Coordinates of N, CA and C in Angstrom, one line a residue:
M99 N -123.1 -65.6 6.4 CA -122.5 -66.9 6.2 C -121.0 -66.8 6.2
T100 N -120.3 -67.5 7.0 CA -118.8 -67.5 7.0 C -118.2 -68.6 6.2
M101 N -117.0 -68.5 5.8 CA -116.3 -69.5 5.0 C -115.5 -70.3 6.0
S102 N -115.4 -71.6 5.8 CA -114.5 -72.4 6.6 C -113.1 -72.3 6.0
D103 N -112.2 -72.8 6.8 CA -110.8 -72.8 6.3 C -110.6 -73.7 5.1
D104 N -111.4 -74.7 5.0 CA -111.3 -75.6 3.9 C -111.7 -74.9 2.6
D105 N -112.7 -74.1 2.7 CA -113.2 -73.3 1.5 C -112.1 -72.3 1.0
I106 N -111.4 -71.8 2.0 CA -110.4 -70.8 1.6 C -109.2 -71.5 0.9
L107 N -108.8 -72.6 1.4 CA -107.7 -73.4 0.9 C -108.0 -74.1 -0.4
A108 N -109.2 -74.7 -0.5 CA -109.6 -75.4 -1.7 C -110.9 -74.8 -2.2
P109 N -110.9 -74.2 -3.4 CA -112.1 -73.5 -3.9 C -113.2 -74.5 -4.1
R110 N -114.4 -74.0 -3.9 CA -115.6 -74.9 -4.1 C -115.8 -75.3 -5.5
R111 N -116.3 -76.4 -5.7 CA -116.6 -76.9 -7.1 C -118.0 -76.5 -7.4
S112 N -118.3 -76.3 -8.7 CA -119.6 -75.9 -9.1 C -120.6 -77.0 -8.8
R113 N -121.8 -76.7 -8.9 CA -122.9 -77.7 -8.6 C -122.9 -78.8 -9.6
T114 N -122.5 -78.5 -10.8 CA -122.5 -79.5 -11.9 C -121.3 -80.4 -11.8
G115 N -120.4 -80.1 -10.9 CA -119.2 -81.0 -10.7 C -118.0 -80.7 -11.6
S116 N -118.2 -79.8 -12.5 CA -117.0 -79.4 -13.4 C -116.3 -78.2 -12.8
S117 N -115.1 -78.1 -13.1 CA -114.3 -76.9 -12.6 C -114.7 -75.7 -13.3
S118 N -114.4 -74.5 -12.7 CA -114.9 -73.3 -13.3 C -113.8 -72.7 -14.3
R119 N -112.8 -73.4 -14.5 CA -111.7 -72.9 -15.4 C -112.1 -73.2 -16.8
A120 N -111.7 -72.4 -17.7 CA -111.9 -72.6 -19.1 C -111.1 -73.7 -19.6
P121 N -111.6 -74.5 -20.6 CA -110.8 -75.7 -21.1 C -109.7 -75.3 -22.0
F122 N -109.5 -74.0 -22.3 CA -108.5 -73.5 -23.2 C -107.1 -73.4 -22.5
S123 N -106.1 -73.5 -23.3 CA -104.7 -73.3 -22.7 C -103.9 -72.6 -23.8
G124 N -102.8 -72.0 -23.3 CA -101.8 -71.4 -24.2 C -102.4 -70.3 -25.0
K125 N -102.1 -70.2 -26.3 CA -102.5 -69.1 -27.2 C -104.0 -69.0 -27.4
E126 N -104.7 -70.1 -27.3 CA -106.1 -70.1 -27.6 C -106.8 -69.3 -26.5
A127 N -106.4 -69.3 -25.3 CA -107.0 -68.6 -24.2 C -106.8 -67.1 -24.3
R128 N -105.7 -66.7 -24.9 CA -105.3 -65.3 -24.9 C -106.1 -64.5 -25.9
G129 N -106.3 -65.1 -27.0 CA -107.0 -64.3 -28.1 C -106.1 -63.5 -28.9
P130 N -106.6 -62.6 -29.8 CA -105.7 -61.8 -30.6 C -105.2 -60.6 -29.7
I131 N -104.0 -60.1 -30.2 CA -103.4 -59.0 -29.5 C -104.0 -57.7 -30.3
I132 N -104.5 -56.8 -29.5 CA -105.1 -55.6 -30.0 C -104.3 -54.4 -29.6
D133 N -104.1 -53.4 -30.6 CA -103.4 -52.2 -30.2 C -104.4 -51.2 -29.7
Q134 N -103.9 -50.0 -29.4 CA -104.8 -48.9 -28.8 C -105.9 -48.5 -29.7
E135 N -105.8 -48.6 -31.0 CA -106.8 -48.2 -31.9 C -107.8 -49.3 -32.2
G136 N -107.6 -50.5 -31.6 CA -108.5 -51.6 -31.8 C -108.2 -52.5 -33.0
H137 N -107.0 -52.3 -33.6 CA -106.6 -53.1 -34.7 C -105.8 -54.3 -34.2
E138 N -106.0 -55.4 -34.8 CA -105.2 -56.7 -34.4 C -103.8 -56.6 -34.9
I139 N -102.9 -57.0 -34.0 CA -101.5 -57.0 -34.2 C -101.1 -58.5 -34.5
R140 N -100.4 -58.7 -35.6 CA -100.0 -60.1 -35.9 C -98.8 -60.5 -35.0
P141 N -98.8 -61.7 -34.6 CA -97.6 -62.1 -33.7 C -96.3 -62.1 -34.4
E142 N -96.3 -62.2 -35.8 CA -95.0 -62.2 -36.5 C -94.4 -60.8 -36.4
S143 N -95.2 -59.7 -36.5 CA -94.7 -58.4 -36.4 C -94.2 -58.1 -35.0
L144 N -94.7 -58.7 -34.0 CA -94.2 -58.5 -32.6 C -92.8 -59.1 -32.5
E145 N -92.7 -60.3 -33.0 CA -91.4 -61.0 -32.9 C -90.3 -60.3 -33.7
Q146 N -90.7 -59.7 -34.9 CA -89.7 -58.9 -35.6 C -89.3 -57.7 -34.9
G147 N -90.3 -57.0 -34.2 CA -90.0 -55.8 -33.4 C -89.1 -56.1 -32.3
F148 N -89.2 -57.2 -31.6 CA -88.4 -57.5 -30.5 C -86.9 -57.9 -31.0
R149 N -86.8 -58.4 -32.1 CA -85.4 -58.7 -32.7 C -84.7 -57.4 -33.0
E150 N -85.4 -56.4 -33.5 CA -84.8 -55.1 -33.8 C -84.6 -54.2 -32.6
F151 N -85.3 -54.4 -31.5 CA -85.2 -53.6 -30.4 C -84.0 -54.1 -29.5
R152 N -83.0 -53.2 -29.2 CA -81.9 -53.6 -28.4 C -81.3 -52.3 -27.8
F153 N -80.6 -52.4 -26.7 CA -79.9 -51.3 -26.1 C -78.4 -51.4 -26.6
E154 N -77.8 -50.2 -26.8 CA -76.4 -50.1 -27.1 C -75.8 -49.3 -26.0
F155 N -75.0 -50.0 -25.1 CA -74.4 -49.4 -24.0 C -73.0 -49.0 -24.5
G156 N -72.5 -47.9 -23.9 CA -71.1 -47.5 -24.2 C -70.9 -46.7 -25.4
Q157 N -72.0 -46.4 -26.2 CA -71.9 -45.7 -27.4 C -71.9 -44.2 -27.2
A158 N -72.7 -43.7 -26.2 CA -72.7 -42.3 -26.0 C -72.9 -42.0 -24.5
S159 N -72.7 -40.8 -24.1 CA -72.8 -40.4 -22.7 C -74.3 -40.4 -22.3
P160 N -74.7 -40.9 -21.1 CA -76.1 -40.9 -20.8 C -76.6 -39.4 -20.6
F161 N -75.7 -38.5 -20.4 CA -76.1 -37.1 -20.2 C -76.0 -36.3 -21.5
G162 N -75.7 -36.9 -22.6 CA -75.5 -36.2 -23.8 C -74.1 -35.6 -23.9
N163 N -73.9 -34.9 -24.9 CA -72.6 -34.1 -25.1 C -72.8 -32.8 -24.5
L164 N -72.4 -32.6 -23.2 CA -72.5 -31.4 -22.5 C -71.2 -30.5 -22.7
T165 N -71.4 -29.2 -22.7 CA -70.3 -28.3 -22.8 C -69.7 -28.2 -21.4
R166 N -68.5 -27.6 -21.4 CA -67.8 -27.5 -20.1 C -68.7 -26.7 -19.1
E167 N -69.3 -25.6 -19.5 CA -70.1 -24.8 -18.7 C -71.3 -25.5 -18.2
Q168 N -71.9 -26.4 -19.0 CA -73.1 -27.1 -18.6 C -72.7 -28.2 -17.6
R169 N -71.5 -28.8 -17.7 CA -71.0 -29.8 -16.8 C -70.8 -29.1 -15.4
I170 N -70.2 -27.9 -15.4 CA -70.0 -27.1 -14.2 C -71.3 -26.8 -13.5
A171 N -72.2 -26.3 -14.3 CA -73.6 -26.0 -13.8 C -74.2 -27.2 -13.2
R172 N -74.1 -28.4 -13.8 CA -74.6 -29.6 -13.3 C -74.0 -29.9 -11.9
L173 N -72.7 -29.8 -11.8 CA -72.0 -30.0 -10.6 C -72.4 -29.1 -9.5
E174 N -72.6 -27.8 -9.8 CA -73.1 -26.8 -8.8 C -74.5 -27.1 -8.4
A175 N -75.3 -27.6 -9.3 CA -76.7 -27.9 -9.0 C -76.8 -29.1 -8.0
I176 N -75.9 -30.1 -8.3 CA -75.9 -31.3 -7.4 C -75.4 -30.9 -6.1
A177 N -74.3 -30.1 -6.0 CA -73.7 -29.7 -4.7 C -74.8 -28.9 -3.9
K178 N -75.5 -28.0 -4.6 CA -76.6 -27.3 -3.8 C -77.6 -28.2 -3.3
L179 N -78.0 -29.2 -4.1 CA -79.1 -30.1 -3.7 C -78.5 -30.9 -2.5
L180 N -77.3 -31.3 -2.5 CA -76.7 -32.1 -1.4 C -76.5 -31.3 -0.2
D181 N -76.2 -30.0 -0.3 CA -75.7 -29.3 0.9 C -76.7 -28.1 1.4
V182 N -77.3 -27.4 0.5 CA -78.1 -26.2 0.9 C -79.4 -26.1 0.2
A183 N -80.1 -27.2 -0.1 CA -81.3 -27.1 -0.8 C -82.5 -26.6 0.0
F184 N -82.5 -26.8 1.3 CA -83.6 -26.5 2.2 C -83.2 -25.6 3.3
I185 N -84.2 -24.9 3.9 CA -84.0 -24.1 5.1 C -84.7 -24.6 6.2
L186 N -84.1 -24.7 7.4 CA -84.7 -25.2 8.6 C -85.7 -24.1 9.0
P187 N -87.0 -24.4 9.1 CA -88.0 -23.4 9.4 C -87.7 -22.6 10.7
G188 N -87.9 -21.3 10.7 CA -87.6 -20.5 11.8 C -86.2 -20.1 12.0
T189 N -85.3 -20.6 11.2 CA -83.9 -20.3 11.3 C -83.3 -20.0 9.9
N190 N -82.0 -19.6 9.9 CA -81.4 -19.4 8.6 C -80.4 -20.6 8.3
I191 N -80.6 -21.7 9.0 CA -79.8 -22.9 8.8 C -80.2 -23.6 7.5
R192 N -79.3 -23.8 6.6 CA -79.6 -24.5 5.3 C -79.0 -25.9 5.4
Y193 N -79.7 -26.8 4.8 CA -79.3 -28.2 4.8 C -79.7 -28.8 3.5
G194 N -79.2 -29.9 3.1 CA -79.5 -30.6 1.9 C -79.8 -32.1 2.1
I195 N -80.0 -32.8 1.0 CA -80.3 -34.2 1.2 C -79.2 -35.0 1.7
D196 N -78.0 -34.4 1.7 CA -76.8 -35.1 2.3 C -77.0 -35.2 3.8
G197 N -77.6 -34.2 4.4 CA -77.9 -34.3 5.8 C -79.0 -35.2 6.2
L198 N -80.0 -35.3 5.2 CA -81.1 -36.2 5.5 C -80.7 -37.7 5.3
I199 N -80.1 -37.9 4.2 CA -79.7 -39.3 3.9 C -78.7 -39.8 4.9
G200 N -77.8 -38.9 5.4 CA -76.8 -39.2 6.4 C -77.5 -39.7 7.7
L201 N -78.7 -39.4 8.0 CA -79.4 -39.9 9.2 C -79.5 -41.4 9.2
I202 N -79.5 -42.0 8.1 CA -79.5 -43.5 8.0 C -78.1 -44.0 8.4
P203 N -78.0 -44.7 9.5 CA -76.7 -45.1 10.0 C -75.9 -45.9 8.9
V204 N -74.6 -45.5 8.8 CA -73.6 -46.1 7.9 C -74.0 -46.1 6.5
V205 N -75.1 -46.7 6.1 CA -75.5 -46.8 4.7 C -75.7 -45.4 4.1
G206 N -76.3 -44.5 4.8 CA -76.6 -43.1 4.3 C -75.3 -42.4 4.1
D207 N -74.3 -42.6 5.0 CA -73.0 -41.9 4.9 C -72.2 -42.5 3.7
I208 N -72.4 -43.8 3.5 CA -71.7 -44.4 2.3 C -72.3 -43.8 1.0
I209 N -73.6 -43.7 0.9 CA -74.2 -43.2 -0.3 C -73.8 -41.8 -0.5
T210 N -73.9 -40.9 0.5 CA -73.5 -39.5 0.3 C -72.0 -39.3 -0.1
T211 N -71.2 -40.1 0.5 CA -69.8 -40.1 0.2 C -69.5 -40.5 -1.2
A212 N -70.2 -41.5 -1.7 CA -70.1 -42.0 -3.1 C -70.5 -40.9 -4.0
I213 N -71.6 -40.2 -3.7 CA -72.0 -39.1 -4.6 C -71.0 -38.0 -4.6
S214 N -70.4 -37.7 -3.4 CA -69.4 -36.6 -3.3 C -68.1 -37.0 -4.1
L215 N -67.8 -38.3 -4.1 CA -66.6 -38.8 -4.8 C -66.9 -38.7 -6.3
W216 N -68.1 -38.9 -6.7 CA -68.5 -38.7 -8.1 C -68.2 -37.3 -8.6
L217 N -68.6 -36.3 -7.7 CA -68.3 -34.9 -8.0 C -66.8 -34.6 -8.2
V218 N -66.0 -35.3 -7.3 CA -64.5 -35.1 -7.5 C -64.1 -35.7 -8.8
R219 N -64.6 -36.8 -9.1 CA -64.3 -37.5 -10.4 C -64.6 -36.6 -11.6
E220 N -65.8 -36.0 -11.5 CA -66.2 -35.0 -12.6 C -65.2 -33.9 -12.7
A221 N -64.8 -33.4 -11.5 CA -63.9 -32.2 -11.5 C -62.5 -32.7 -12.1
R222 N -62.1 -33.9 -11.9 CA -60.9 -34.4 -12.5 C -61.1 -34.5 -14.0
A223 N -62.2 -34.9 -14.4 CA -62.5 -35.0 -15.8 C -62.5 -33.7 -16.5
L224 N -62.9 -32.6 -15.8 CA -62.8 -31.3 -16.3 C -61.4 -30.7 -16.4
G225 N -60.4 -31.4 -15.8 CA -59.1 -31.0 -15.9 C -58.5 -30.5 -14.7
A226 N -59.2 -30.6 -13.5 CA -58.6 -30.1 -12.3 C -57.3 -30.8 -12.0
P227 N -56.3 -30.0 -11.5 CA -55.0 -30.6 -11.2 C -55.0 -31.4 -9.9
W228 N -53.9 -32.1 -9.7 CA -53.9 -33.0 -8.6 C -54.0 -32.3 -7.2
H229 N -53.5 -31.1 -7.1 CA -53.6 -30.4 -5.8 C -55.0 -30.0 -5.5
I230 N -55.8 -29.6 -6.5 CA -57.2 -29.3 -6.3 C -58.0 -30.5 -6.0
T231 N -57.7 -31.6 -6.7 CA -58.4 -32.9 -6.5 C -58.0 -33.4 -5.1
A232 N -56.8 -33.3 -4.6 CA -56.4 -33.7 -3.3 C -57.2 -33.0 -2.2
R233 N -57.3 -31.7 -2.4 CA -58.1 -30.9 -1.4 C -59.5 -31.3 -1.4
M234 N -60.1 -31.5 -2.6 CA -61.5 -32.0 -2.7 C -61.6 -33.3 -2.0
L235 N -60.7 -34.3 -2.2 CA -60.8 -35.6 -1.6 C -60.6 -35.5 -0.1
G236 N -59.8 -34.5 0.4 CA -59.7 -34.3 1.8 C -61.0 -33.8 2.4
N237 N -61.7 -32.9 1.7 CA -63.0 -32.5 2.2 C -64.0 -33.6 2.3
V238 N -64.0 -34.5 1.2 CA -64.9 -35.6 1.2 C -64.6 -36.6 2.3
A239 N -63.3 -36.8 2.6 CA -62.9 -37.7 3.6 C -63.3 -37.2 5.0
V240 N -63.1 -35.9 5.3 CA -63.5 -35.3 6.6 C -65.0 -35.5 6.7
D241 N -65.7 -35.1 5.7 CA -67.2 -35.2 5.7 C -67.7 -36.6 5.9
G242 N -67.0 -37.6 5.3 CA -67.4 -39.0 5.4 C -67.1 -39.6 6.7
V243 N -65.9 -39.3 7.3 CA -65.5 -39.9 8.5 C -66.2 -39.3 9.7
V244 N -66.3 -38.0 9.7 CA -67.1 -37.4 10.8 C -68.6 -37.7 10.7
G245 N -69.1 -37.8 9.5 CA -70.5 -38.1 9.3 C -70.9 -39.5 9.8
L246 N -69.9 -40.4 10.1 CA -70.2 -41.7 10.6 C -70.7 -41.6 12.1
V247 N -70.3 -40.5 12.8 CA -70.7 -40.4 14.2 C -72.2 -40.0 14.2
P248 N -73.0 -40.8 14.9 CA -74.5 -40.6 14.9 C -74.8 -39.2 15.4
F249 N -75.7 -38.5 14.8 CA -76.3 -37.2 15.1 C -75.3 -36.1 15.1
A250 N -74.2 -36.2 15.9 CA -73.2 -35.1 15.9 C -72.5 -35.0 14.5
G251 N -72.3 -36.2 13.9 CA -71.7 -36.2 12.5 C -72.7 -35.6 11.5
D252 N -74.0 -35.8 11.7 CA -75.0 -35.2 10.8 C -75.0 -33.7 11.0
A253 N -74.9 -33.2 12.2 CA -74.9 -31.8 12.5 C -73.6 -31.2 11.8
F254 N -72.5 -31.8 12.0 CA -71.3 -31.3 11.4 C -71.4 -31.3 9.9
D255 N -72.1 -32.3 9.3 CA -72.2 -32.4 7.9 C -73.1 -31.3 7.3
V256 N -74.1 -30.8 8.1 CA -74.9 -29.7 7.7 C -74.1 -28.4 7.7
M257 N -73.2 -28.3 8.6 CA -72.4 -27.0 8.7 C -71.2 -27.0 7.9
F258 N -70.6 -28.2 7.6 CA -69.3 -28.3 6.9 C -69.5 -28.1 5.4
R259 N -70.5 -28.6 4.8 CA -70.9 -28.5 3.4 C -69.7 -28.8 2.4
A260 N -69.2 -30.0 2.5 CA -68.1 -30.4 1.7 C -68.3 -30.3 0.2
N261 N -69.5 -30.5 -0.3 CA -69.7 -30.5 -1.8 C -69.7 -29.0 -2.3
M262 N -70.2 -28.1 -1.5 CA -70.2 -26.7 -1.9 C -68.7 -26.2 -1.8
R263 N -68.0 -26.6 -0.8 CA -66.6 -26.3 -0.8 C -65.8 -26.8 -2.0
N264 N -66.1 -28.0 -2.4 CA -65.4 -28.6 -3.6 C -65.8 -27.9 -4.8
V265 N -67.0 -27.5 -5.0 CA -67.4 -26.8 -6.2 C -66.8 -25.4 -6.2
R266 N -66.7 -24.8 -5.1 CA -66.1 -23.5 -5.0 C -64.6 -23.6 -5.3
L267 N -63.9 -24.6 -4.8 CA -62.5 -24.8 -5.2 C -62.3 -25.0 -6.7
L268 N -63.2 -25.8 -7.3 CA -63.1 -26.0 -8.7 C -63.4 -24.7 -9.5
R269 N -64.4 -24.0 -9.1 CA -64.8 -22.7 -9.8 C -63.6 -21.7 -9.7
R270 N -63.0 -21.6 -8.6 CA -61.9 -20.7 -8.4 C -60.7 -21.1 -9.3
W271 N -60.4 -22.4 -9.4 CA -59.4 -22.8 -10.3 C -59.7 -22.6 -11.7
L272 N -61.0 -22.8 -12.1 CA -61.4 -22.6 -13.5 C -61.3 -21.1 -13.9
E273 N -61.6 -20.2 -12.9 CA -61.6 -18.8 -13.2 C -60.1 -18.3 -13.5
K274 N -59.2 -19.0 -13.0 CA -57.8 -18.6 -13.2 C -57.2 -19.1 -14.5
Q275 N -57.9 -20.1 -15.1 CA -57.5 -20.7 -16.3 C -57.8 -19.8 -17.5
P276 N -56.9 -19.7 -18.5 CA -57.1 -18.9 -19.7 C -58.3 -19.5 -20.5
R277 N -59.0 -18.6 -21.1 CA -60.2 -19.0 -22.0 C -59.6 -19.5 -23.3
M278 N -60.3 -20.5 -23.9 CA -59.8 -21.0 -25.2 C -60.8 -20.7 -26.2

């Protein structure tokens, strides 16, 4: 038995002529709220809980209070993920998600350039001087501009590894700084 288009658009009525929907509405149709253990939760306690629950933005860092070494390790991990996380099978060519995301025309390059700029910002927050920051920005600019060229820019991006260069620049500068 097949259904006609009218049956699909307008549901059939029951044989008694009444609709199949329950005559309840609002809170009556929902019933009590039950927790995982099977106990009833009072609506008043829910309203109180929602009034007390709120987010406080700007109070603390989303990454917690990291030490200088932990921040550097995080930058190195992100740079490795972006530039050298994977190996092309059958070769020794390493690439990262920067090369993969860069395959998306324009948008991918904007995303990867933004992440690279965040790494430069973190380096500046760690105290990198202007000449180190300028070289890092130059690496990001070359990577971003050449990366806009379809396919050839992605191949250049895999070989240039701007993020690894930037972390290496930062690490060399930090090694020259006196320990406190």
